[in-house]
PDB file of C-alpha atoms and ligand atoms in Angstrom:
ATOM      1  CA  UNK A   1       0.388   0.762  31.794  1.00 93.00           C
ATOM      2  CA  UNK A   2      -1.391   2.226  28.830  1.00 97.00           C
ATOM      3  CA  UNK A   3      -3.933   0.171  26.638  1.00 98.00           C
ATOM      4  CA  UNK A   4      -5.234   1.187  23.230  1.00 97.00           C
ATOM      5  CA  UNK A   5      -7.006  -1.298  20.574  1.00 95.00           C
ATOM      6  CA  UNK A   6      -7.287  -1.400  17.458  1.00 96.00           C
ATOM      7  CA  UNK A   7     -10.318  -2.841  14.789  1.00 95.00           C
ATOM      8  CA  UNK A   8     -10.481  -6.351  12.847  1.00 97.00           C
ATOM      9  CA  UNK A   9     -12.073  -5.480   9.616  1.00 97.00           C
ATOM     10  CA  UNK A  10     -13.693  -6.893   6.960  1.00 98.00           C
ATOM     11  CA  UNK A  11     -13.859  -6.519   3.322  1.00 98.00           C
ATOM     12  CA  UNK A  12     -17.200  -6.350   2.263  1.00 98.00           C
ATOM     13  CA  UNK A  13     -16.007  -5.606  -1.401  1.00 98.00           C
ATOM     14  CA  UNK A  14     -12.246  -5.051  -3.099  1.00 98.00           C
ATOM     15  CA  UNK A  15      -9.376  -7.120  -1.526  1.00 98.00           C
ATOM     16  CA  UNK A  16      -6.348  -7.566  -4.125  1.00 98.00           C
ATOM     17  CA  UNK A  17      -8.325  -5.460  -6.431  1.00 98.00           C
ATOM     18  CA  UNK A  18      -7.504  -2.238  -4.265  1.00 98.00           C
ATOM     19  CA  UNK A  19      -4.133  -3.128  -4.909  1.00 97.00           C
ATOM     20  CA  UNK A  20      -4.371  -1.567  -8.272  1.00 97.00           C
ATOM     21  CA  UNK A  21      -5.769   1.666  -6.966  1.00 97.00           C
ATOM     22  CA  UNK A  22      -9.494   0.829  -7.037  1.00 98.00           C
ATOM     23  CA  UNK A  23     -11.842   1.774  -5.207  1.00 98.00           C
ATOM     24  CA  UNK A  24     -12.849  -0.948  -2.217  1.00 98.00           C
ATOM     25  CA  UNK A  25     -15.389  -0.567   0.702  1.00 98.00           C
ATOM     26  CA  UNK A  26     -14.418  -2.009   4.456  1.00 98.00           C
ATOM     27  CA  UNK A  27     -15.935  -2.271   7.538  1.00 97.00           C
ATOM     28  CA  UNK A  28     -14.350  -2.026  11.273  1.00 96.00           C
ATOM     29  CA  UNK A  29     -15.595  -5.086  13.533  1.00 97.00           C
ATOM     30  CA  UNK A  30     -16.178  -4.935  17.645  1.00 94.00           C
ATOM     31  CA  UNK A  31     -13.227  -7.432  18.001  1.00 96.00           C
ATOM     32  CA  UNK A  32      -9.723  -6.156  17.516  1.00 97.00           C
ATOM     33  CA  UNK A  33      -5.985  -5.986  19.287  1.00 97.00           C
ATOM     34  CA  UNK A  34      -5.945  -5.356  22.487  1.00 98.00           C
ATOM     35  CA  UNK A  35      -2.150  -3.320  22.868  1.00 98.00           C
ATOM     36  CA  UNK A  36      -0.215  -2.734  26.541  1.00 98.00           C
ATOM     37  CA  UNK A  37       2.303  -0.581  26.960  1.00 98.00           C
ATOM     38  CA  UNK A  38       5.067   0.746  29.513  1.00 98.00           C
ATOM     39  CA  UNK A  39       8.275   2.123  29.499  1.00 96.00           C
ATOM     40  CA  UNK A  40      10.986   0.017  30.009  1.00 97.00           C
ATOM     41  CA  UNK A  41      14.954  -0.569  29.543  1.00 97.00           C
ATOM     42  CA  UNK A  42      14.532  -2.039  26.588  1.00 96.00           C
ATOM     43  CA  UNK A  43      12.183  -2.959  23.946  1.00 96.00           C
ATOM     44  CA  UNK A  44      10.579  -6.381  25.084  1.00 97.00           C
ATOM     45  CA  UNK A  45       7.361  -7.827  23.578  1.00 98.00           C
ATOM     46  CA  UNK A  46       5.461 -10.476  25.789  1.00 96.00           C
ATOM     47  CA  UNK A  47       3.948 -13.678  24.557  1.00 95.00           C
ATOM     48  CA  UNK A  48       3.312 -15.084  20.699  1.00 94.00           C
ATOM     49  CA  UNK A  49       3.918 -11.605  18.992  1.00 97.00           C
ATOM     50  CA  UNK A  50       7.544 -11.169  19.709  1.00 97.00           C
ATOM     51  CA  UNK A  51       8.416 -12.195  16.216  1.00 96.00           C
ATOM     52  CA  UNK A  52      11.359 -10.682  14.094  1.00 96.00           C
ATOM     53  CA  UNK A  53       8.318  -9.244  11.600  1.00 95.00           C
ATOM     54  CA  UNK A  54       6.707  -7.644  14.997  1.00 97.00           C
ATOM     55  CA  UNK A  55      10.038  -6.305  16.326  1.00 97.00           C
ATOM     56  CA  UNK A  56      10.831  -4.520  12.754  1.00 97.00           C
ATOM     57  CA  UNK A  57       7.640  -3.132  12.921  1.00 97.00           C
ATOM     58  CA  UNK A  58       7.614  -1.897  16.547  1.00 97.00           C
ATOM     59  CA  UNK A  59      10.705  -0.196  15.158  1.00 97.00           C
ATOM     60  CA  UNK A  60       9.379   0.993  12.272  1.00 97.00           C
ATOM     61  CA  UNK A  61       6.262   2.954  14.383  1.00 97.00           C
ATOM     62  CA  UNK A  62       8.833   4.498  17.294  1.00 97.00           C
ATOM     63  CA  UNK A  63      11.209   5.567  14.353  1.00 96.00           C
ATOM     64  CA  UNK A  64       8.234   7.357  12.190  1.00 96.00           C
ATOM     65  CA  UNK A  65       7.041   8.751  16.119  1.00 96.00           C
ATOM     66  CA  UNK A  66      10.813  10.117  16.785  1.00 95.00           C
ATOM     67  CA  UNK A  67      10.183   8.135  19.533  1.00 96.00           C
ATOM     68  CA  UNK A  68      13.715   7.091  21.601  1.00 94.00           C
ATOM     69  CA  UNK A  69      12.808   5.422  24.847  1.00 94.00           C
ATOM     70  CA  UNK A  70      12.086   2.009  25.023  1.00 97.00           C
ATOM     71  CA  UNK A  71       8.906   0.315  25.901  1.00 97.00           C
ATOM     72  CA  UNK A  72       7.327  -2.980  26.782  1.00 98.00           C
ATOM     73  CA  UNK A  73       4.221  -4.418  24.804  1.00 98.00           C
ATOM     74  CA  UNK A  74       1.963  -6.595  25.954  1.00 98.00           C
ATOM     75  CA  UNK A  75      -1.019  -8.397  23.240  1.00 98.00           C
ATOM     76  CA  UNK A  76      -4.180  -9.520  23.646  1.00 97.00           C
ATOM     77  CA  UNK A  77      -6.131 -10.424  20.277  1.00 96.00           C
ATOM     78  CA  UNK A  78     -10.006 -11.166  20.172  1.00 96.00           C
ATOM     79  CA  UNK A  79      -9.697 -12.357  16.683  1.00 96.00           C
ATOM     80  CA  UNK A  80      -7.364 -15.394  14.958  1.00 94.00           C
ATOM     81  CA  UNK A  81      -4.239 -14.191  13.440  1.00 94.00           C
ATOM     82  CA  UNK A  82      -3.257 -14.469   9.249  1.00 93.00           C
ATOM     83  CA  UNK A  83      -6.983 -15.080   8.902  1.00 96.00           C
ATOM     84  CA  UNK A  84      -8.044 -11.916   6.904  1.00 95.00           C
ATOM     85  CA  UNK A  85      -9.656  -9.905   9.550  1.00 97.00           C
ATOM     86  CA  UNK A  86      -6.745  -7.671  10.068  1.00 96.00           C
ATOM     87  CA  UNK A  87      -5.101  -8.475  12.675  1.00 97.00           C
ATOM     88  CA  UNK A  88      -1.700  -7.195  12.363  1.00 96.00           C
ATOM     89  CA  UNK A  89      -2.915  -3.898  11.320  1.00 97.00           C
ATOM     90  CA  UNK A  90      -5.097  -3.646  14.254  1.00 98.00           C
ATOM     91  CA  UNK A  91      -1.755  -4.535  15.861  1.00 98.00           C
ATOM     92  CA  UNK A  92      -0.516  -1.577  14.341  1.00 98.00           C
ATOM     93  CA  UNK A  93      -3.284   1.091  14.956  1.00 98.00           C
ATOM     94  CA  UNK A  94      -3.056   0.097  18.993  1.00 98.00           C
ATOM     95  CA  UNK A  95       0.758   0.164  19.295  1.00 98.00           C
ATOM     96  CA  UNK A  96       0.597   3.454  17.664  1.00 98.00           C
ATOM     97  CA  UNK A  97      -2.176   5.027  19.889  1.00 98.00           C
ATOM     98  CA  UNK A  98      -0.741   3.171  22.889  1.00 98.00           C
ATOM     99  CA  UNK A  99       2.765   4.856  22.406  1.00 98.00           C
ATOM    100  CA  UNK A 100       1.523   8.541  21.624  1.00 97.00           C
ATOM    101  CA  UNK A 101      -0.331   8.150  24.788  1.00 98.00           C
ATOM    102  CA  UNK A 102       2.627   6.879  26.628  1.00 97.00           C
ATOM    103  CA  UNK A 103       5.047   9.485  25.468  1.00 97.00           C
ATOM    104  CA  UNK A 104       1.950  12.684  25.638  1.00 96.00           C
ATOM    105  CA  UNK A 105       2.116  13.088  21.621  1.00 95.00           C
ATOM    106  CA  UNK A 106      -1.184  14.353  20.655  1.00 95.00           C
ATOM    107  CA  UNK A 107      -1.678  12.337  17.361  1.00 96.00           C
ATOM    108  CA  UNK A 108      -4.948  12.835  14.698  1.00 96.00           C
ATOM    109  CA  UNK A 109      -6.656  10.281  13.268  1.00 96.00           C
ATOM    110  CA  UNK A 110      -4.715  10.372   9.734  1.00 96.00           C
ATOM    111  CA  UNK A 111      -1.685   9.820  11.424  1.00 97.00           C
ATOM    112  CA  UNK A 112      -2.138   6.934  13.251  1.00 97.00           C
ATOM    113  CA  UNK A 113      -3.248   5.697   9.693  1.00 97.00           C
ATOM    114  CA  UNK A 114      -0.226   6.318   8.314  1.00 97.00           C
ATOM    115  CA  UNK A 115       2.140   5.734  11.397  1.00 98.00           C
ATOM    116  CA  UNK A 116       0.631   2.210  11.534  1.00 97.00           C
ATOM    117  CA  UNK A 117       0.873   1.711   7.648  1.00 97.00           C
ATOM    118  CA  UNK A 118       5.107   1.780   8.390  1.00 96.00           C
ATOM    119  CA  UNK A 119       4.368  -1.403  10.452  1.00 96.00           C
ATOM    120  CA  UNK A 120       1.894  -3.332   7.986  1.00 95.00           C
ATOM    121  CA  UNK A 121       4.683  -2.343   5.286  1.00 95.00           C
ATOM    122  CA  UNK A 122       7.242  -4.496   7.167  1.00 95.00           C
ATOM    123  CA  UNK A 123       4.458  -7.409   7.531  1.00 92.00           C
ATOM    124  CA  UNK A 124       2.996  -7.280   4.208  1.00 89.00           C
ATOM    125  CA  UNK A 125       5.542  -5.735   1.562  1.00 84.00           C
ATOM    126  CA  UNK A 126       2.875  -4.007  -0.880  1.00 87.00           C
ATOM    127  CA  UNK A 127      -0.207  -3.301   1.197  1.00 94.00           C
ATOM    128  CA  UNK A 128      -3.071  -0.846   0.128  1.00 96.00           C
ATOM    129  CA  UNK A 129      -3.622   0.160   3.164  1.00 97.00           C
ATOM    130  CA  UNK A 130      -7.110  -0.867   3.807  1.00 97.00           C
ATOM    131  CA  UNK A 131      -6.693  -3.089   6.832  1.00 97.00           C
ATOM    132  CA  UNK A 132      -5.109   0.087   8.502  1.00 97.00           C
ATOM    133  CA  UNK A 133      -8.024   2.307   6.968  1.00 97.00           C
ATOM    134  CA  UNK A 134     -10.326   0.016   9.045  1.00 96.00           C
ATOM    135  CA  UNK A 135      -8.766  -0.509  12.051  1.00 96.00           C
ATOM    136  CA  UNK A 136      -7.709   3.153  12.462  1.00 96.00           C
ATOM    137  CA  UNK A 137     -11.371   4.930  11.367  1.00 95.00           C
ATOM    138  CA  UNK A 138     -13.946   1.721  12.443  1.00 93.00           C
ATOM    139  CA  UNK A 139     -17.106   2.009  11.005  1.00 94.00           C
ATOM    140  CA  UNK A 140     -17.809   1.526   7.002  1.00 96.00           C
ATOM    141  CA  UNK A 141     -15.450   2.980   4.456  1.00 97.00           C
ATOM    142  CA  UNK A 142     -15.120   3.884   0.755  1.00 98.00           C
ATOM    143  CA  UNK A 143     -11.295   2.901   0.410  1.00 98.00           C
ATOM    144  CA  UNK A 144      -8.592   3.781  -2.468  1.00 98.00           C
ATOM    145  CA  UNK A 145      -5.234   3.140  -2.101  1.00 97.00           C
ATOM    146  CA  UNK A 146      -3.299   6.748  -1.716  1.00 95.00           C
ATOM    147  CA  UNK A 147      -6.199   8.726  -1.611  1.00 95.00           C
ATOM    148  CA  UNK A 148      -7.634   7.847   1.861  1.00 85.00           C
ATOM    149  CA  UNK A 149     -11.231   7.544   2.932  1.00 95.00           C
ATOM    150  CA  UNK A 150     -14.554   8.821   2.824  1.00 96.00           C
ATOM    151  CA  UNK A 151     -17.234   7.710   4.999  1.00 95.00           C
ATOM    152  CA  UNK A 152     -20.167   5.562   4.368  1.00 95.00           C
ATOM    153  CA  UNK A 153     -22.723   6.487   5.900  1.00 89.00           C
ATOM    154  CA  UNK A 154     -26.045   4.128   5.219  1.00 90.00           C
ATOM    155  CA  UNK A 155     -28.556   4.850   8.217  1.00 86.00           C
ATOM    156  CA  UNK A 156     -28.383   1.247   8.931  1.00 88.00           C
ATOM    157  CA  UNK A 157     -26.076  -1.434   9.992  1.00 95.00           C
ATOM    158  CA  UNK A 158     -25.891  -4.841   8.050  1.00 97.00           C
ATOM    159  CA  UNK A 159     -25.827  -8.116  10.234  1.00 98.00           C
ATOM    160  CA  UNK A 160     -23.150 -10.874   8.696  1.00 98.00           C
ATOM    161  CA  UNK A 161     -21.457 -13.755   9.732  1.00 98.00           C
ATOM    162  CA  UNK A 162     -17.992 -14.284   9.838  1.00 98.00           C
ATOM    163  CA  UNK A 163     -16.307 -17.598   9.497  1.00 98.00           C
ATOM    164  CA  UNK A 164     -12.955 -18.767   9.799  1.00 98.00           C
ATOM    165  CA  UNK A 165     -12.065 -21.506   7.269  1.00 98.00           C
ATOM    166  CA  UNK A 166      -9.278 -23.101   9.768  1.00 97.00           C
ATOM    167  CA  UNK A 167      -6.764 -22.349   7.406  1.00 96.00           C
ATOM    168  CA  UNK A 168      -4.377 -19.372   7.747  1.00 95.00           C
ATOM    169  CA  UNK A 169      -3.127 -17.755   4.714  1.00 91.00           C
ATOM    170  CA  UNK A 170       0.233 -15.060   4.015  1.00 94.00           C
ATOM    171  CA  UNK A 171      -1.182 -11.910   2.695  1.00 94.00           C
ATOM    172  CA  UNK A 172       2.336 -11.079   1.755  1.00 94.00           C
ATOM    173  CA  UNK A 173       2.156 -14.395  -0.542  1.00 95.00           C
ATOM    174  CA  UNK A 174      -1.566 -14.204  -1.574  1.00 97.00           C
ATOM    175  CA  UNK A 175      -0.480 -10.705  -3.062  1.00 96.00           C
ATOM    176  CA  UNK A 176       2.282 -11.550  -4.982  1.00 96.00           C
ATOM    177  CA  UNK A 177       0.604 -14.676  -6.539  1.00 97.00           C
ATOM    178  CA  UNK A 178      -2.334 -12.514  -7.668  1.00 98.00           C
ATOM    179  CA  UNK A 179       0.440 -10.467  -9.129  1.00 97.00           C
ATOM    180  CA  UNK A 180       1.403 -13.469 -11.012  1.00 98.00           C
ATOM    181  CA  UNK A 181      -1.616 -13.915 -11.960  1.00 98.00           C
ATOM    182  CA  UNK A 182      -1.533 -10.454 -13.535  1.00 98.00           C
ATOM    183  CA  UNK A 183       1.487 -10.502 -15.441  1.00 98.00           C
ATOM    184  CA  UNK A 184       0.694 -13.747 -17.023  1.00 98.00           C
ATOM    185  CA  UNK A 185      -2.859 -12.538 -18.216  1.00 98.00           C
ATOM    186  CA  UNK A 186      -2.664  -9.041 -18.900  1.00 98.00           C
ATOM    187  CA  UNK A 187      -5.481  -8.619 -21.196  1.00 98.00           C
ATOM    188  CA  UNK A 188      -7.718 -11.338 -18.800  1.00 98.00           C
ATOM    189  CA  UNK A 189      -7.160  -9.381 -15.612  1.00 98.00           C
ATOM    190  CA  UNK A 190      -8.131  -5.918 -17.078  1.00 98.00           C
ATOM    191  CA  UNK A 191     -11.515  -7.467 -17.788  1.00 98.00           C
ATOM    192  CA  UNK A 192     -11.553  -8.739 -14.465  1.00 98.00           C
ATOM    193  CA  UNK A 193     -10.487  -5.716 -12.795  1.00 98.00           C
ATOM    194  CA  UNK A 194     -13.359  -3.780 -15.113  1.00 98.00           C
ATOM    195  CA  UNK A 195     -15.978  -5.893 -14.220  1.00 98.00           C
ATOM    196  CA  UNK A 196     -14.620  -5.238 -10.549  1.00 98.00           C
ATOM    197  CA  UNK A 197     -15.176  -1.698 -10.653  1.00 98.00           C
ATOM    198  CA  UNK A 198     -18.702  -1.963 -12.401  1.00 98.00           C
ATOM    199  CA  UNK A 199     -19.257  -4.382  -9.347  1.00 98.00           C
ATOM    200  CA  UNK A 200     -18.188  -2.135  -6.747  1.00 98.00           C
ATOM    201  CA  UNK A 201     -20.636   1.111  -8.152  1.00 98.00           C
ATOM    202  CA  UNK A 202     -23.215  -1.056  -8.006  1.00 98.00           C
ATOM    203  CA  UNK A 203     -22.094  -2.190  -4.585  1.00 98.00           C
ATOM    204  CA  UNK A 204     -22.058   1.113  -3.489  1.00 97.00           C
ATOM    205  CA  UNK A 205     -25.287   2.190  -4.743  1.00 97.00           C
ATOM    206  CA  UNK A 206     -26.949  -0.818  -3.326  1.00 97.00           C
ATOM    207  CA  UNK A 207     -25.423   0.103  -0.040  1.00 96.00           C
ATOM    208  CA  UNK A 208     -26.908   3.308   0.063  1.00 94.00           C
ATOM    209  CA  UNK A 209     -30.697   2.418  -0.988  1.00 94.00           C
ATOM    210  CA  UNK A 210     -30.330  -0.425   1.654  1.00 94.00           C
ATOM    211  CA  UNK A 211     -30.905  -3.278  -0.677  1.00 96.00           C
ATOM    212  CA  UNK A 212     -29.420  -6.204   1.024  1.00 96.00           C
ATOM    213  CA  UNK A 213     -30.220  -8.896  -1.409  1.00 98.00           C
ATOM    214  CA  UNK A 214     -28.734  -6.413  -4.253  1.00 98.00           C
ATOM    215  CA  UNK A 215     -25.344  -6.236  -2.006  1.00 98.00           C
ATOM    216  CA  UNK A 216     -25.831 -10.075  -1.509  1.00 98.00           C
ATOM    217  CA  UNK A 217     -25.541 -11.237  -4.699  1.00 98.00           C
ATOM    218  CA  UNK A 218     -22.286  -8.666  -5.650  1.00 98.00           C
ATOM    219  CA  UNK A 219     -20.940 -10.335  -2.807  1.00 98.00           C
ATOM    220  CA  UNK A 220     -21.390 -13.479  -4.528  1.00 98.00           C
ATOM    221  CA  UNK A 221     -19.941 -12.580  -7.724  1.00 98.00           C
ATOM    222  CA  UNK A 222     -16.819 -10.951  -6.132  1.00 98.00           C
ATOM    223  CA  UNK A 223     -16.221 -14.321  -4.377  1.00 98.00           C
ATOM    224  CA  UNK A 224     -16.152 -15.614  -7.715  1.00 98.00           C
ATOM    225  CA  UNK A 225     -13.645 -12.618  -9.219  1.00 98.00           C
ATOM    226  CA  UNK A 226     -11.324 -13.697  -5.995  1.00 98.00           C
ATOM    227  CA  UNK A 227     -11.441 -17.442  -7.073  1.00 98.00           C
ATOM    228  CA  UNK A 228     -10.641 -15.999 -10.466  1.00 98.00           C
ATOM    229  CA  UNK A 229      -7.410 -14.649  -9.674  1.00 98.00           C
ATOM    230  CA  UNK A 230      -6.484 -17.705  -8.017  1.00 98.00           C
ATOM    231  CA  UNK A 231      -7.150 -16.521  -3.839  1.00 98.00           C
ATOM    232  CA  UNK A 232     -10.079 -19.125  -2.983  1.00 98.00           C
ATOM    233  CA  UNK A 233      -8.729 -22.485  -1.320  1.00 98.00           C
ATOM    234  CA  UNK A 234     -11.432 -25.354  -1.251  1.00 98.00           C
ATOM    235  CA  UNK A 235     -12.131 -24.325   2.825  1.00 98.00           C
ATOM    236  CA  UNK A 236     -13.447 -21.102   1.075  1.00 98.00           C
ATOM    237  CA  UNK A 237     -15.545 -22.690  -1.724  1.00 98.00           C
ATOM    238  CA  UNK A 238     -17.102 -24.715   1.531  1.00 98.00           C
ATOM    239  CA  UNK A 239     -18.165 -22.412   3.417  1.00 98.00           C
ATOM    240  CA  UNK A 240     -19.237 -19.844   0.522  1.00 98.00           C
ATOM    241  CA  UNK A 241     -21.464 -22.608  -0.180  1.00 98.00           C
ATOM    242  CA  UNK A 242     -22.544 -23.848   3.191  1.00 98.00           C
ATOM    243  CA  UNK A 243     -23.758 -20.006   4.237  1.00 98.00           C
ATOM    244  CA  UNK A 244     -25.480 -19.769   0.973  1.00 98.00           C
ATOM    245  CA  UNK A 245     -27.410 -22.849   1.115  1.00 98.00           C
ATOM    246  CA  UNK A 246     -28.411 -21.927   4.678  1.00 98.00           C
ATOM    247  CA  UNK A 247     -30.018 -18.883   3.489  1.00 97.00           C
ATOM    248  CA  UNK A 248     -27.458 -16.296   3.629  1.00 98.00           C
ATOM    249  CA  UNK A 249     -28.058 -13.626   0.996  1.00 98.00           C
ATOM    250  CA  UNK A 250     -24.072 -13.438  -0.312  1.00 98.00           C
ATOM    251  CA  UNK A 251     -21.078 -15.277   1.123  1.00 98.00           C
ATOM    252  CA  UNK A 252     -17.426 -14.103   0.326  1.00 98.00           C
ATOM    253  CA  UNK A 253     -13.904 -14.269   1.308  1.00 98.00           C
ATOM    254  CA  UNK A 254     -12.915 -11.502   2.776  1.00 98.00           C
ATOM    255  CA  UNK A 255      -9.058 -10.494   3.190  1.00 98.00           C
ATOM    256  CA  UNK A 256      -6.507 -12.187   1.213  1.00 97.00           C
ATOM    257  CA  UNK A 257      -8.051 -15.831   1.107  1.00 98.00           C
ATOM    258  CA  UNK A 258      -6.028 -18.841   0.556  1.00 98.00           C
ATOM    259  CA  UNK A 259      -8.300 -19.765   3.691  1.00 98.00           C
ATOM    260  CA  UNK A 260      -8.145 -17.516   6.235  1.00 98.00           C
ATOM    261  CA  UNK A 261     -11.938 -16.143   6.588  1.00 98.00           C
ATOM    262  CA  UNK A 262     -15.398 -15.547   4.780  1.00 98.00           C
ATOM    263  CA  UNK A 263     -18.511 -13.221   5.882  1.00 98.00           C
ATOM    264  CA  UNK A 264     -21.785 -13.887   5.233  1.00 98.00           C
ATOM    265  CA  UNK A 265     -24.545 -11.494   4.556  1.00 98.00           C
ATOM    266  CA  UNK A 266     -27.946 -11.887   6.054  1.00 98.00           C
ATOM    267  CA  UNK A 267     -31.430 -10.070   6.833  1.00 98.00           C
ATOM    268  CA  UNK A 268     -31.436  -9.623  11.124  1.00 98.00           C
ATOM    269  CA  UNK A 269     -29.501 -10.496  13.901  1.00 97.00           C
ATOM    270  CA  UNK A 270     -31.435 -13.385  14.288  1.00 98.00           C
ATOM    271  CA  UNK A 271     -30.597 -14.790  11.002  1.00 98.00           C
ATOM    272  CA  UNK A 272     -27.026 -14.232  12.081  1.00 98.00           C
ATOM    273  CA  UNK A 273     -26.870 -15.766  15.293  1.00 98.00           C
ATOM    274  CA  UNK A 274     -28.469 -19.198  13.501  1.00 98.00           C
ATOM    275  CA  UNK A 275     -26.335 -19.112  10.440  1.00 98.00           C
ATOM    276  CA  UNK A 276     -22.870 -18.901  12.945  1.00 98.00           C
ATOM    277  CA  UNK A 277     -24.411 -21.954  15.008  1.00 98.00           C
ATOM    278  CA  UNK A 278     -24.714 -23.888  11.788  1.00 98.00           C
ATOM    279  CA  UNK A 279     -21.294 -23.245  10.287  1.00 98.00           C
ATOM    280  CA  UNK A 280     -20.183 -24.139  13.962  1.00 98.00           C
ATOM    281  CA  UNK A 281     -21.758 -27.155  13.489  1.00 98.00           C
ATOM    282  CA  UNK A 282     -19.806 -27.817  10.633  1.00 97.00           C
ATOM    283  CA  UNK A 283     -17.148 -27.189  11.824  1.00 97.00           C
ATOM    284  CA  UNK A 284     -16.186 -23.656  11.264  1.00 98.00           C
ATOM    285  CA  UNK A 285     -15.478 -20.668  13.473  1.00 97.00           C
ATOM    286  CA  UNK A 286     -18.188 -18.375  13.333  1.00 98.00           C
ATOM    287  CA  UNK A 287     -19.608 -15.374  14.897  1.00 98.00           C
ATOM    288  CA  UNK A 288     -22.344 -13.349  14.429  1.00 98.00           C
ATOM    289  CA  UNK A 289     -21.276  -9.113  13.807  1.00 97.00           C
ATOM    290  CA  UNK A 290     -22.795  -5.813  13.012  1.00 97.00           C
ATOM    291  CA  UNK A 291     -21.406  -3.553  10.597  1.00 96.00           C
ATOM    292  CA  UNK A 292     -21.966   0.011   9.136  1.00 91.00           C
ATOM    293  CA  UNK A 293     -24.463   1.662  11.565  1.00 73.00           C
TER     294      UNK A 293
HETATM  295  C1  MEV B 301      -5.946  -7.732   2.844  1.00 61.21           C
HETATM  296  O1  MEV B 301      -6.853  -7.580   3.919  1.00 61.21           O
HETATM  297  C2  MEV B 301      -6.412  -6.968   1.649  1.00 61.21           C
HETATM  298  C3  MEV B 301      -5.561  -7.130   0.405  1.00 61.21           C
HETATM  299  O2  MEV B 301      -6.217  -6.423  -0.642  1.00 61.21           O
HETATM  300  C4  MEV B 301      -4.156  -6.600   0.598  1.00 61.21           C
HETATM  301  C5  MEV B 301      -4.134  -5.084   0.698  1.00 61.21           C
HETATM  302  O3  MEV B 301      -5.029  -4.404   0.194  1.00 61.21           O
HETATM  303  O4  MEV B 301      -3.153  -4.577   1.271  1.00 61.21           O
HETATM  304  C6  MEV B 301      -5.457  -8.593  -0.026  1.00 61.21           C
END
């Protein structure tokens, strides 16, 4: 039996806006999917996963592998599924690792990316390819669609909280509404998508002189260019505003929305590990994580 995982992620600035070939920055998380495989007689996948979307995809990776034996797959996830942390892409980025192993392909970093993209394709019809990004390279990542990744590297890693509104959400869905969106307000959405990209600079600037409450407040104001385009549910506006008033320094969706989850940013670990209590307390998921380092 061969294991392989793969990263949750989070968005710290860019969903739907890397859509349109912006740039976006994300961050691998310590949770992920935990994949199992072995060979088998046939293709079989165990438990909650074995879905027509998961079989397609299994497909998908063994076909862009040449692989022609059949295997059985086993899941274990540390994070909540359709709730923006990546979860089928992490899916993804262990199945493919997990197979190469199984069947002694040697297999670089940039393909598993794109091997595991074939899968997210099935699951999420027009993805950027920034939940694979994550769960395939971990650590923080300048992100544009088609032209791969750099690095980030800021000498320090960033402490947020991130809390799951209760509420899944279908990426596939969240995508094409924002699309909607688009096409209905041309001349709106540029602005928007502008003001993005002045964001993000900013974002990234702040990022690399380390000044928190700088990348705090962006975070805020890309929360409210997500509720713009029409991706924030009430669950969202809650517990942006919850974190906030508790002292974070920026609260945000991150991932598609229409629930699924928000991160928080604050100062220390400390600061984390109260702030995830208190959204507990209200009756949100939370947990406390590092990112960036
Ligand atoms: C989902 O985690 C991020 C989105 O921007 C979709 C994508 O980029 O594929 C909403």
């Amino acid at each position: 039996m061969i294991k392989e995982r793969g990263s949750g992620k989070v968005i710290l600035f860019g969903e739907h806006f890397v859509v349109y070939g912006v740039p976006g920055i994300a961050a691998g998380i310590d949770r992920g999917v935990e994949v199992s495989v072995k060979e088998s007689s046939e293709d079989k996948i165990v438990g909650e996963w074995n879905t027509e979307g998961t079989r397609k995809a299994v497909d998908a990776i063994k076909k862009k592998m040449g692989i022609e034996g059949h295997i059985e797959i086993g899941v274990k996830e540390e994070i909540p599924t359709k709730a923006g942390l990546g979860a089928s892409a992490a899916f993804s980025v262990g199945l493919t690792k997990a197979v190469a192993k199984l069947f002694n392909k040697k297999i670089e970093e940039e393909e598993v990316f794109s091997t595991s993209l074939e899968a997210e394709k099935i699951y999420h019809g027009n993805p950027s390819g920034i939940d694979n990004a994550a769960a395939t390279y971990g650590g923080l990542i300048k992100f544009i669609k088609g032209k791969g990744i750099e690095r980030l590297d800021i000498g320090k890693e960033l402490n947020i909280v991130v809390s799951f509104t209760g509420k899944k959400g279908s990426t596939k869905e969240l995508v094409e509404g924002v699309k909607k969106v688009k096409e209905r307000n041309e001349g709106v959405f540029e602005k928007l998508l502008s003001s993005y990209v002045e964001l993000y600079k900013e974002g990234e600037n702040a990022l690399k002189q380390g000044n928190i409450e700088k990348i705090g407040e962006l975070m805020n104001i890309n929360h409210g260019l997500l509720s713009a385009i029409g991706v924030s549910t009430k669950e969202n506006e809650e517990v942006a505003h919850i974190a906030r008033e508790e002292g974070a320094l920026g609260s945000k969706i991150t991932g598609a929305g229409g629930g699924g989850c928000n991160i928080a940013l604050v100062r220390d670990e400390s600061e984390a590990g109260e702030l995830a209590h208190k959204l507990e307390r209200r009756g949100f998921r939370s947990f406390p994580a590092r990112i960036g380092g």
